Amino acid sequence: MSANAERPPVIAPGYTPATVTDKISAVVLNKTPKWWYVGFAISFLAAQLLFITMAKLLVLTVGIWGINIPVAWGIDIVNFVWWIGIGHAGTLISAILLLLRQTWRTSINRFAEAMTLFAVAAAAQFVLFHTGRQWLAVYWLFPYPNTMGLWPQFRSPLMWDVFAVSTYATISALFWFVGLIPDLATLRDRSKHWFGKITYGMLAMGWRGSARHWHNYETASLLLAGLATPLVVSVHTIVSFDFAVGIIPGWHATIFPPYFVAGAIYSGFAMVMTLSIPLRKVFGLEDFITMRHLQNMAKIMLATGLIVAYGYGIELFMAWYSGNTFETFMMKNRILGPYGWIWGLLILCNVLTPQFLWLRKVRNSVLGLFFISIIVNIGMWLERFVIIVTSLHRDFLPSSWGMYTPTVWDWSFFVGTLGLFFSLMFLFIRFLPVISIFEMRTIATGDPADVKSKAHP
Amino acid sequence: MKGFIGRLFARHVKPELGTPGPRVSGGELPPHLYGAIAEFANADALLHAVHATRKEGYQVVEAYTPYPIEELNDAIGHGPSRVPLLVLLGGIAGGLFGFGLQYWTSVIAYPLNIGGRPYNSWVSFIPITFECTILFAGIAAVLGMLVLNGLPMPYHPVFSVPRFQLASRDRFFLMILARDPRFRAGDTLRFMETLGASHVSDVED
């Protein structure tokens, strides 16, 4: 218990339901800060790169990318898996930590959910555009009655993936929006401008916070959390089936589902950390997103990072233990082959760097955590590159070996989705409450005298 | 116009909303009265007032709070939520739809021999069946919550109370609806003043 007493609080002392409401809604209702315009302009400019690349891709199709036989899945799929994985932390925070009654999730669940939604939106661009002829992809991917009488191949993991990702996108959007309803009502009531009143009023749909409302609302939220929990586990499991069901050495492994899910949560928490550290700073929300949150996220990163490291270990072990020539060769090629340096970087980013999180001093350093979270984001991208490209480029027959180099259009698509993601994120932090106000009210039971006596520099 | 929209939506919802019903016994009711509302500074005061109001014999009562309070729903006498039932039905429908879609397309509509696998490869059909179950159940949870709460409802008489804006900040409100059989225009307001409310007022329809 004494150890608990030393931990930083979930919310700084002295906040009441009234003060948390005013402070969080002020972020939305006050004048737009200058840095916002700069940040949004840069992101939006980067997003234009996506649209330019899309236009070129629609005319010339996927030939503008570096993919070819044998590496037919390049960084388009790397990026897809990376983005989808990032989304997982949002659902984990909002659903699983809700079921586990972790009150510290309250300050970070809203923007983690937004992050999920925007990451899935970014991932969707790759799924859609890697098909090459997007106008035909409709009948490859979706079961709709067409004049050819054809139906998708439901025995394929790629179809499972379509259903998993679209369900995940839908449920994430619903969960996020349902969470927003009471806060939209708060903004409707706080907004001074007629446009704000009407817009937030329409979105709040007439929410009044009656006992009946809250009762149905809480029941629905809890059930959604219960549904989202197995869903989020299923999504990255099914993404891993895209690989594990194939017979390519380096893909065909039973460790894949748990190892992918852990990796997804690992990268997702890294992204939440990367986003929350500047966010709490610029909006002065350090009282709500405290060191406690950062430390807890650091611990989850360390734990999932160790699971991921265990996955790498098992892959190495199985390459030897299976006695399979191709498995052994794949692993040798992964470490010592032409892409070996990427594997080395991966181990540095994903296995060695997070070990610093064992140190209390590092977990207490905002800058250190920010730095490590970015390294982990890069590491998880490299992991997907190693799995996808290195496994494909040298398979069973040396005559069909080849190399893969991403072209400028590969990179512009990726940078474009980063632009899309950050543009959406900037719009979100400007127009919607970044922290769940009504949930903060339940934990803001402080005495206002504490805040007044505490001098703020 | 506002009243029209309010009534349009109010028809779908049961206990809390709607226009004043017929009088059960005596008492004159001003034509445009929806109810009487009292404001409280904290949740304990509200809960205490709810218990006192129920004890006094009022039945058509509603409370408004800035955050969910677990025991309030029972105290005020609303029954259990029907959202879980809708979610269950949604889930069952989704599961049947997901499996049915795959079975029908793979076995009946366009049977295709793929590597000698059975047409009804039910094991391969499980992931999509699962995803559809979650999808339908999740949509049922959200739509069910909205419909049971009578949302969207752009206008409600309670919004005409100026101080009601604070219900989304830090104030707690208790309303006795005019269609409660025990409601008496002046008496109910006076009764609410005895509950320790900081403000009391009529709610116009």
XYZ file of C-alpha atoms in Angstrom:
662
model
C 0.000 0.000 0.000
C 2.828 2.384 0.806
C 4.092 1.959 -2.735
C 0.679 3.091 -3.974
C 0.781 6.204 -1.868
C 3.974 7.314 -3.595
C 2.499 7.022 -7.075
C 1.404 10.228 -8.780
C -2.378 10.761 -8.664
C -4.728 9.999 -11.586
C -5.926 13.606 -11.447
C -4.282 16.568 -9.764
C -5.926 17.471 -6.418
C -8.634 20.083 -6.065
C -10.711 19.498 -9.206
C -14.494 19.406 -8.984
C -17.043 18.408 -11.641
C -17.464 22.107 -12.449
C -13.771 22.859 -12.908
C -13.010 19.789 -15.042
C -15.989 20.659 -17.235
C -14.811 24.236 -17.695
C -11.192 23.344 -18.252
C -11.747 20.624 -20.874
C -14.529 22.415 -22.733
C -12.410 25.577 -22.812
C -9.930 23.737 -25.051
C -12.694 23.466 -27.650
C -14.549 26.727 -27.070
C -11.640 29.154 -26.738
C -9.957 30.879 -29.660
C -7.890 28.666 -31.953
C -4.234 28.819 -30.851
C -1.618 29.792 -33.465
C 0.323 26.540 -33.279
C -2.838 24.734 -34.326
C -2.889 26.470 -37.705
C 0.778 25.637 -38.247
C 0.358 21.999 -37.240
C -2.784 21.517 -39.254
C -1.279 23.213 -42.324
C 1.744 20.895 -42.280
C -0.417 17.790 -41.805
C -2.880 18.846 -44.453
C -0.052 19.531 -46.888
C 1.292 16.030 -46.240
C -2.205 14.660 -46.820
C -2.170 16.202 -50.305
C 0.694 13.848 -51.086
C -1.728 10.989 -50.461
C -4.288 12.382 -52.893
C -1.687 13.027 -55.581
C -0.369 9.475 -55.189
C -3.892 8.091 -55.270
C -4.609 9.946 -58.511
C -1.454 8.594 -60.099
C -2.199 5.135 -58.795
C -5.722 5.167 -60.214
C -4.329 5.911 -63.680
C -1.208 3.733 -63.720
C -2.183 1.183 -60.976
C 0.232 -0.472 -58.576
C 3.080 -0.602 -61.092
C 4.243 2.750 -59.733
C 5.146 0.962 -56.507
C 8.251 -1.157 -56.068
C 6.329 -4.417 -55.762
C 6.858 -7.240 -58.231
C 7.174 -11.025 -58.162
C 8.431 -12.447 -55.776
C 7.732 -9.498 -53.426
C 4.123 -8.758 -54.333
C 3.346 -7.373 -50.870
C 5.607 -4.446 -50.093
C 5.375 -1.556 -47.737
C 1.718 -1.063 -48.664
C 0.892 -4.103 -46.547
C 3.607 -3.185 -44.010
C 1.866 0.153 -43.536
C -1.563 -1.447 -43.399
C -0.548 -3.813 -40.585
C 1.318 -1.012 -38.811
C -1.677 1.347 -38.832
C -4.175 -1.319 -37.820
C -1.866 -2.373 -34.993
C -1.632 1.189 -33.708
C -5.387 1.334 -33.492
C -5.485 -1.542 -31.056
C -4.312 0.448 -28.054
C -7.335 2.742 -28.330
C -9.744 -0.157 -28.060
C -7.676 -1.764 -25.334
C -7.785 1.412 -23.258
C -11.459 2.115 -23.839
C -12.814 -1.435 -23.635
C -10.528 -3.781 -21.721
C -9.418 -1.252 -19.111
C -13.082 -0.251 -18.654
C -14.023 -3.843 -17.905
C -11.059 -4.090 -15.526
C -12.283 -0.901 -13.777
C -9.011 0.971 -14.243
C -9.934 4.568 -13.433
C -6.698 5.957 -14.892
C -7.956 5.174 -18.380
C -10.518 7.982 -18.057
C -8.186 10.811 -19.114
C -6.734 9.052 -22.141
C -9.534 6.895 -23.524
C -11.181 9.591 -25.652
C -8.207 10.544 -27.761
C -6.915 6.983 -27.807
C -10.246 6.006 -29.382
C -9.939 8.850 -31.870
C -6.446 7.618 -32.646
C -7.893 4.149 -33.305
C -10.456 5.518 -35.678
C -7.987 7.629 -37.660
C -5.399 4.836 -37.738
C -8.014 2.477 -39.165
C -8.919 5.160 -41.722
C -5.253 5.378 -42.734
C -4.958 1.577 -42.887
C -8.068 1.353 -45.054
C -6.371 3.410 -47.781
C -3.762 0.681 -48.247
C -6.297 -2.133 -48.300
C -8.342 -0.329 -50.888
C -5.531 0.916 -53.099
C -3.254 -2.119 -53.065
C -5.922 -4.030 -54.984
C -4.843 -2.104 -58.095
C -8.209 -1.863 -59.796
C -10.281 -0.487 -56.989
C -13.466 -0.450 -59.036
C -13.254 -4.223 -59.376
C -12.235 -4.754 -55.769
C -15.847 -4.300 -54.742
C -16.850 -7.725 -55.979
C -13.618 -9.363 -54.832
C -14.077 -8.101 -51.314
C -17.761 -7.594 -50.606
C -20.537 -10.133 -50.967
C -23.102 -8.311 -53.031
C -25.363 -9.808 -55.680
C -23.763 -8.979 -59.025
C -24.706 -9.764 -62.601
C -21.895 -12.331 -62.871
C -23.388 -14.354 -60.030
C -19.964 -14.468 -58.363
C -19.313 -14.495 -54.636
C -16.148 -13.907 -52.634
C -14.025 -16.837 -51.495
C -15.001 -17.151 -47.843
C -12.381 -19.819 -47.099
C -9.636 -17.227 -47.568
C -8.124 -15.307 -44.623
C -8.133 -12.227 -46.850
C -11.933 -12.276 -46.783
C -11.886 -12.780 -43.006
C -9.660 -9.725 -42.902
C -12.180 -7.632 -44.852
C -14.914 -8.518 -42.376
C -12.672 -8.100 -39.337
C -11.352 -4.689 -40.352
C -14.696 -3.295 -41.491
C -16.390 -4.539 -38.305
C -13.568 -3.053 -36.275
C -13.877 0.303 -38.032
C -17.659 0.361 -37.518
C -17.594 -0.650 -33.855
C -14.721 1.761 -33.097
C -16.639 4.623 -34.701
C -19.817 3.755 -32.797
C -17.989 3.357 -29.495
C -16.255 6.676 -29.982
C -19.421 8.501 -30.941
C -21.468 7.022 -28.099
C -18.750 8.137 -25.700
C -19.007 11.648 -27.119
C -22.770 12.128 -26.780
C -22.883 13.432 -23.163
C -19.873 15.661 -23.845
C -21.477 17.058 -26.983
C -24.428 17.988 -24.788
C -21.991 19.745 -22.456
C -20.545 21.702 -25.364
C -24.072 22.541 -26.559
C -24.781 24.020 -23.131
C -21.421 25.819 -22.831
C -21.102 27.155 -26.369
C -21.627 30.918 -26.698
C -21.869 31.050 -30.466
C -25.090 30.141 -32.256
C -23.223 27.921 -34.714
C -21.629 25.931 -31.907
C -24.931 25.637 -30.073
C -26.707 24.281 -33.138
C -23.902 21.991 -34.336
C -23.151 20.461 -30.965
C -26.878 20.414 -30.241
C -27.601 18.396 -33.375
C -24.764 15.996 -32.625
C -25.859 15.579 -28.998
C -29.289 14.563 -30.342
C -31.126 16.031 -27.364
C -29.148 14.312 -24.621
C -30.411 15.419 -21.222
C -28.582 13.139 -18.811
C -31.741 11.806 -17.184
C -31.615 8.775 -14.939
C -33.211 6.742 -17.732
C -30.678 8.041 -20.239
C -27.689 7.240 -18.090
C -28.959 3.793 -17.204
C -29.398 2.705 -20.815
C -26.200 4.503 -21.723
C -24.056 2.800 -19.120
C -25.521 -0.578 -19.996
C -24.843 -0.027 -23.693
C -21.281 1.205 -23.036
C -20.466 -1.790 -20.897
C -21.871 -4.184 -23.483
C -19.960 -2.431 -26.257
C -16.797 -2.792 -24.201
C -17.573 -6.470 -23.739
C -18.055 -6.846 -27.492
C -15.017 -4.778 -28.443
C -12.678 -6.814 -26.245
C -12.898 -10.109 -28.176
C -13.201 -8.072 -31.382
C -9.874 -6.311 -30.949
C -8.149 -9.617 -30.213
C -9.795 -11.169 -33.265
C -8.746 -8.363 -35.612
C -5.010 -8.726 -35.310
C -5.379 -12.494 -35.016
C -7.091 -12.476 -38.392
C -4.503 -10.049 -39.794
C -1.862 -12.553 -38.696
C -3.832 -15.312 -40.490
C -3.228 -13.390 -43.729
C 0.329 -14.585 -43.275
C 0.147 -17.651 -41.024
C -2.278 -19.528 -43.292
C 0.132 -19.122 -46.221
C 2.915 -21.685 -46.555
C 5.795 -19.216 -46.959
C 8.603 -19.883 -44.447
C 8.602 -16.992 -41.992
C 4.824 -16.723 -42.239
C 3.605 -20.225 -41.541
C 3.848 -20.126 -37.732
C 1.338 -20.831 -34.978
C 2.927 -18.169 -32.734
C 1.617 -15.475 -35.076
C -1.809 -14.640 -33.586
C -0.720 -13.921 -29.974
C 2.519 -12.380 -31.154
C 0.693 -10.043 -33.551
C -1.850 -9.003 -30.924
C 0.905 -8.210 -28.410
C 2.812 -6.298 -31.075
C -0.306 -4.323 -31.946
C -0.859 -3.273 -28.341
C 2.838 -2.495 -28.002
C 2.863 -0.147 -30.991
C -0.517 1.304 -30.064
C 0.604 2.315 -26.599
C 3.752 3.765 -28.104
C 1.580 5.903 -30.376
C -0.717 6.974 -27.509
C 2.413 8.033 -25.659
C 3.816 9.874 -28.694
C 0.561 11.790 -29.058
C -0.314 12.395 -25.404
C 3.026 13.888 -24.358
C 2.839 16.927 -26.686
C -0.957 17.129 -26.275
C -0.887 17.500 -22.481
C 1.839 20.086 -22.853
C 0.215 22.383 -25.437
C -3.224 22.330 -23.838
C -1.875 22.480 -20.286
C -3.620 19.219 -19.409
C -0.830 17.904 -17.179
C -3.289 17.883 -14.275
C -5.447 15.311 -16.076
C -2.899 13.298 -18.045
C -0.490 12.903 -15.152
C 2.813 11.071 -14.746
C 0.709 8.171 -13.469
C -0.721 7.693 -16.948
C 2.641 7.900 -18.631
C 4.151 5.455 -16.153
C 1.303 2.973 -16.549
C 1.590 3.146 -20.330
C 5.340 2.649 -20.043
C 4.743 -0.502 -18.001
C 2.270 -1.861 -20.548
C 4.795 -1.122 -23.294
C 7.474 -2.973 -21.386
C 5.219 -5.995 -20.805
C 3.989 -6.232 -24.392
C 7.511 -5.528 -25.648
C 8.703 -8.560 -23.742
C 5.945 -10.692 -25.285
C 7.043 -9.485 -28.715
C 10.674 -10.314 -27.868
C 9.506 -13.775 -26.811
C 7.845 -14.097 -30.218
C 11.131 -13.302 -31.951
C 12.825 -15.875 -29.730
C 10.272 -18.560 -30.586
C 10.711 -17.863 -34.293
C 14.454 -18.407 -33.915
C 13.943 -21.519 -31.827
C 11.411 -23.058 -34.213
C 13.680 -22.418 -37.204
C 16.234 -24.629 -35.501
C 13.949 -27.085 -33.706
C 11.748 -27.847 -36.719
C 14.787 -29.084 -38.638
C 13.087 -27.728 -41.757
C 15.674 -26.661 -44.356
C 13.577 -23.768 -45.632
C 12.748 -22.486 -42.144
C 16.413 -22.588 -41.169
C 17.438 -20.841 -44.357
C 14.745 -18.187 -43.911
C 16.026 -17.345 -40.454
C 19.671 -17.220 -41.602
C 18.647 -15.016 -44.506
C 16.608 -12.783 -42.199
C 19.605 -12.117 -39.954
C 22.553 -12.346 -42.372
C 20.922 -11.796 -45.774
C 20.707 -8.568 -47.757
C 17.973 -7.204 -45.456
C 19.857 -8.290 -42.328
C 20.551 -4.720 -41.260
C 16.818 -4.117 -40.942
C 16.552 -7.108 -38.616
C 19.403 -5.671 -36.558
C 17.644 -2.297 -36.327
C 14.452 -4.075 -35.361
C 16.103 -5.833 -32.422
C 17.675 -2.543 -31.364
C 14.356 -0.658 -31.506
C 11.940 -3.296 -30.243
C 13.894 -5.503 -27.887
C 16.816 -3.486 -26.495
C 15.451 0.079 -26.249
C 12.337 -0.723 -24.183
C 14.549 -2.404 -21.544
C 15.325 1.124 -20.316
C 11.745 1.196 -19.074
C 12.787 -1.076 -16.201
C 14.405 2.006 -14.670
C 12.150 4.193 -12.549
C 14.198 7.207 -13.608
C 13.361 6.632 -17.270
C 9.679 6.058 -16.498
C 9.651 9.417 -14.714
C 11.248 11.295 -17.585
C 8.742 12.721 -20.056
C 11.400 13.311 -22.675
C 12.820 9.802 -22.242
C 9.377 8.228 -22.638
C 8.640 10.326 -25.709
C 11.921 9.259 -27.278
C 11.400 5.562 -26.495
C 7.827 5.662 -27.807
C 9.017 6.971 -31.163
C 11.737 4.312 -31.334
C 9.110 1.632 -30.666
C 6.858 3.043 -33.401
C 9.752 2.742 -35.831
C 10.645 -0.703 -34.512
C 7.145 -2.038 -35.069
C 7.181 -0.744 -38.629
C 10.498 -2.534 -39.189
C 9.057 -5.731 -37.710
C 6.334 -5.836 -40.345
C 8.900 -5.111 -43.039
C 11.035 -8.015 -41.840
C 8.060 -10.374 -41.712
C 6.589 -9.426 -45.070
C 9.461 -8.492 -47.362
C 12.297 -10.636 -46.025
C 10.126 -13.758 -46.022
C 8.918 -13.184 -49.568
C 12.101 -12.190 -51.338
C 13.814 -15.575 -51.008
C 11.446 -18.527 -50.880
C 11.825 -22.174 -51.911
C 13.412 -21.798 -55.353
C 16.605 -19.739 -55.749
C 15.612 -19.125 -59.367
C 12.671 -17.032 -58.206
C 14.565 -14.907 -55.685
C 14.539 -11.157 -55.991
C 14.987 -7.880 -54.188
C 12.468 -5.211 -53.282
C 13.064 -1.478 -53.129
C 10.182 0.886 -52.359
C 9.786 3.668 -54.915
C 9.128 7.313 -54.187
C 5.392 6.599 -54.659
C 5.509 3.941 -51.955
C 6.887 6.523 -49.569
C 4.590 9.320 -50.707
C 1.573 7.110 -50.020
C 2.897 6.354 -46.555
C 3.738 9.983 -45.752
C 0.328 10.893 -47.154
C -1.442 8.610 -44.687
C 0.599 10.142 -41.880
C -0.686 13.501 -43.130
C -4.242 12.192 -43.208
C -3.912 10.790 -39.697
C -2.490 13.975 -38.216
C -4.955 16.212 -40.100
C -7.836 14.260 -38.608
C -6.152 14.339 -35.208
C -5.739 18.124 -35.388
C -9.385 18.589 -36.369
C -10.400 16.325 -33.517
C -8.423 18.134 -30.803
C -9.795 21.462 -32.015
C -13.494 20.659 -32.326
C -14.177 17.851 -29.872
C -13.226 17.365 -26.223
C -9.942 15.458 -26.066
C -10.757 14.072 -22.649
C -14.058 12.495 -21.678
C -15.630 15.249 -19.574
C -18.443 13.283 -17.997
C -16.153 10.472 -16.934
C -13.700 12.979 -15.461
C -16.562 14.379 -13.360
C -16.896 11.036 -11.622
C -13.270 11.076 -10.460
C -13.023 14.834 -9.810
C -14.055 14.759 -6.169
C -11.464 17.223 -4.932
C -11.819 20.290 -2.761
C -11.595 23.503 -4.836
C -9.609 25.112 -1.996
C -6.615 22.950 -2.969
C -6.382 24.499 -6.408
C -6.793 28.079 -5.269
C -4.075 27.764 -2.645
C -1.731 26.166 -5.179
C 0.026 28.941 -7.074
C 0.168 28.289 -10.806
C 3.222 29.815 -12.479
C -42.691 24.525 -34.226
C -40.536 23.497 -31.309
C -43.489 21.969 -29.524
C -44.461 20.136 -32.673
C -41.026 18.577 -33.090
C -40.968 17.666 -29.436
C -44.311 15.896 -29.648
C -43.338 14.195 -32.891
C -40.472 12.442 -31.174
C -42.105 12.141 -27.790
C -44.615 9.632 -29.096
C -41.994 6.904 -29.274
C -40.884 7.098 -25.688
C -42.600 5.944 -22.599
C -42.240 7.006 -19.019
C -40.301 10.224 -18.903
C -41.725 12.137 -21.811
C -44.928 13.072 -23.533
C -47.720 15.527 -23.012
C -49.747 15.688 -19.809
C -52.185 12.784 -19.668
C -55.761 12.830 -18.370
C -56.260 13.764 -14.726
C -56.895 10.787 -12.533
C -58.469 12.749 -9.717
C -59.436 16.401 -9.144
C -57.179 19.442 -9.206
C -56.880 22.100 -11.846
C -53.849 21.924 -14.125
C -52.654 25.036 -15.979
C -52.789 24.210 -19.699
C -49.082 24.490 -20.532
C -47.466 22.992 -17.484
C -45.107 20.041 -18.060
C -43.879 19.622 -14.513
C -41.999 21.117 -11.593
C -38.215 21.001 -11.334
C -35.833 21.372 -8.395
C -32.092 21.890 -8.467
C -29.594 20.321 -6.046
C -25.929 20.953 -5.403
C -24.785 17.350 -5.056
C -25.700 13.754 -5.710
C -26.495 12.916 -2.081
C -29.016 15.752 -1.831
C -30.628 14.567 -5.062
C -30.841 10.940 -3.936
C -32.328 12.024 -0.636
C -34.908 14.134 -2.476
C -35.738 11.249 -4.832
C -36.437 8.953 -1.895
C -38.585 11.619 -0.197
C -40.525 12.270 -3.412
C -41.222 8.602 -3.946
C -42.275 8.240 -0.326
C -44.699 11.127 -0.794
C -46.402 9.040 -3.480
C -45.172 10.647 -6.692
C -44.567 8.134 -9.470
C -43.835 10.005 -12.705
C -40.512 11.460 -11.673
C -37.261 12.031 -13.547
C -33.794 13.076 -12.383
C -30.993 14.699 -14.383
C -27.345 14.388 -13.412
C -24.006 15.476 -14.910
C -22.627 11.945 -14.645
C -24.113 8.468 -14.169
C -25.136 7.575 -10.621
C -25.612 3.862 -10.234
C -28.368 3.716 -7.614
C -30.453 6.524 -9.107
C -32.267 4.369 -11.654
C -33.602 2.008 -8.992
C -34.388 4.835 -6.563
C -36.489 6.608 -9.146
C -38.373 3.434 -10.020
C -37.376 2.869 -13.632
C -37.174 -0.804 -14.478
C -34.068 -2.585 -15.714
C -32.637 -1.551 -19.082
C -33.790 -3.457 -22.149
C -30.531 -2.815 -23.988
C -29.053 -6.251 -23.066
C -31.988 -8.071 -24.650
C -31.590 -6.088 -27.872
C -27.869 -6.819 -27.923
C -28.534 -10.531 -27.498
C -31.054 -10.508 -30.335
C -28.656 -8.478 -32.486
C -25.855 -10.924 -31.818
C -27.991 -13.950 -32.661
C -29.205 -12.281 -35.857
C -25.632 -11.366 -36.805
C -24.334 -14.879 -36.224
C -27.132 -16.406 -38.284
C -26.612 -13.824 -41.023
C -22.841 -14.345 -41.143
C -22.982 -18.102 -41.322
C -26.058 -18.095 -43.535
C -24.391 -15.772 -46.037
C -21.353 -18.000 -46.359
C -23.346 -21.238 -46.414
C -25.768 -19.984 -49.025
C -23.128 -18.530 -51.354
C -20.690 -21.460 -51.004
C -23.119 -24.381 -50.973
C -26.263 -23.238 -52.788
C -25.718 -20.163 -54.979
C -22.316 -20.905 -56.500
C -20.742 -24.172 -55.275
C -17.067 -24.134 -56.219
C -14.614 -26.953 -55.633
C -11.524 -25.412 -54.101
C -8.758 -27.938 -53.529
C -11.337 -30.627 -52.748
C -12.606 -28.856 -49.658
C -16.224 -29.501 -48.701
C -18.702 -26.903 -49.907
C -19.795 -26.405 -46.341
C -16.309 -25.648 -44.928
C -17.847 -24.539 -41.661
C -14.513 -24.209 -39.848
C -13.372 -21.575 -42.329
C -16.682 -19.800 -41.916
C -16.228 -19.195 -38.173
C -14.192 -15.946 -38.302
C -16.739 -14.121 -40.463
C -19.617 -15.537 -38.412
C -17.920 -14.162 -35.309
C -17.305 -10.741 -36.849
C -20.923 -10.443 -38.004
C -22.133 -11.428 -34.523
C -20.092 -8.619 -32.968
C -21.093 -6.142 -35.669
C -24.835 -6.710 -35.347
C -24.706 -6.849 -31.537
C -22.719 -3.603 -31.416
C -25.100 -1.804 -33.747
C -28.029 -3.135 -31.708
C -26.418 -1.765 -28.529
C -26.016 1.734 -29.958
C -29.323 1.989 -31.809
C -31.115 0.282 -28.907
C -29.683 2.799 -26.452
C -30.726 5.714 -28.664
C -34.240 4.424 -29.310
C -34.894 3.483 -25.675
C -33.710 6.945 -24.645
C -35.941 8.586 -27.232
C -33.007 10.124 -29.072
C -32.646 12.011 -31.290
C -35.060 14.528 -29.770
C -34.163 18.079 -30.746
C -36.515 19.699 -28.243
C -37.682 18.781 -24.783
C -39.642 20.982 -22.330
C -36.860 20.707 -19.756
C -34.557 22.702 -22.049
C -36.788 25.728 -21.474
C -35.582 25.956 -17.865
C -32.662 28.427 -18.024
C -30.648 26.833 -15.220
C -30.951 23.393 -16.791
C -27.737 24.089 -18.728
C -25.934 23.332 -15.489
C -27.157 19.731 -15.591
C -24.223 19.105 -17.920
C -21.774 20.741 -15.530
C -22.202 20.142 -11.824
C -25.896 20.493 -10.909
C -28.461 17.793 -10.170
C -32.131 18.169 -11.067
C -35.310 16.431 -10.010
C -38.523 16.842 -11.965
C -42.037 15.750 -11.082
C -44.099 15.555 -14.239
C -47.493 17.208 -14.454
C -49.045 13.960 -15.583
C -48.294 12.380 -12.228
C -51.681 11.661 -10.599
C -50.573 13.385 -7.390
C -49.338 16.533 -9.145
C -50.979 19.778 -7.995
C -49.824 23.013 -9.589
C -48.809 24.955 -6.475
C -48.575 22.191 -3.869
C -45.964 20.178 -5.736
C -43.717 23.205 -6.071
C -44.032 23.944 -2.368
C -43.321 20.292 -1.540
C -40.125 20.432 -3.642
C -38.959 23.501 -1.733
C -38.965 21.448 1.448
C -36.466 18.963 -0.070
C -33.459 21.255 0.293
C -33.343 22.378 -3.315
C -31.406 25.519 -4.193
C -33.845 26.529 -6.953
C -37.364 25.413 -7.780
C -39.401 26.300 -10.845
C -42.225 25.239 -13.138
C -41.446 23.613 -16.458
C -43.507 24.946 -19.364
C -44.503 22.519 -22.061
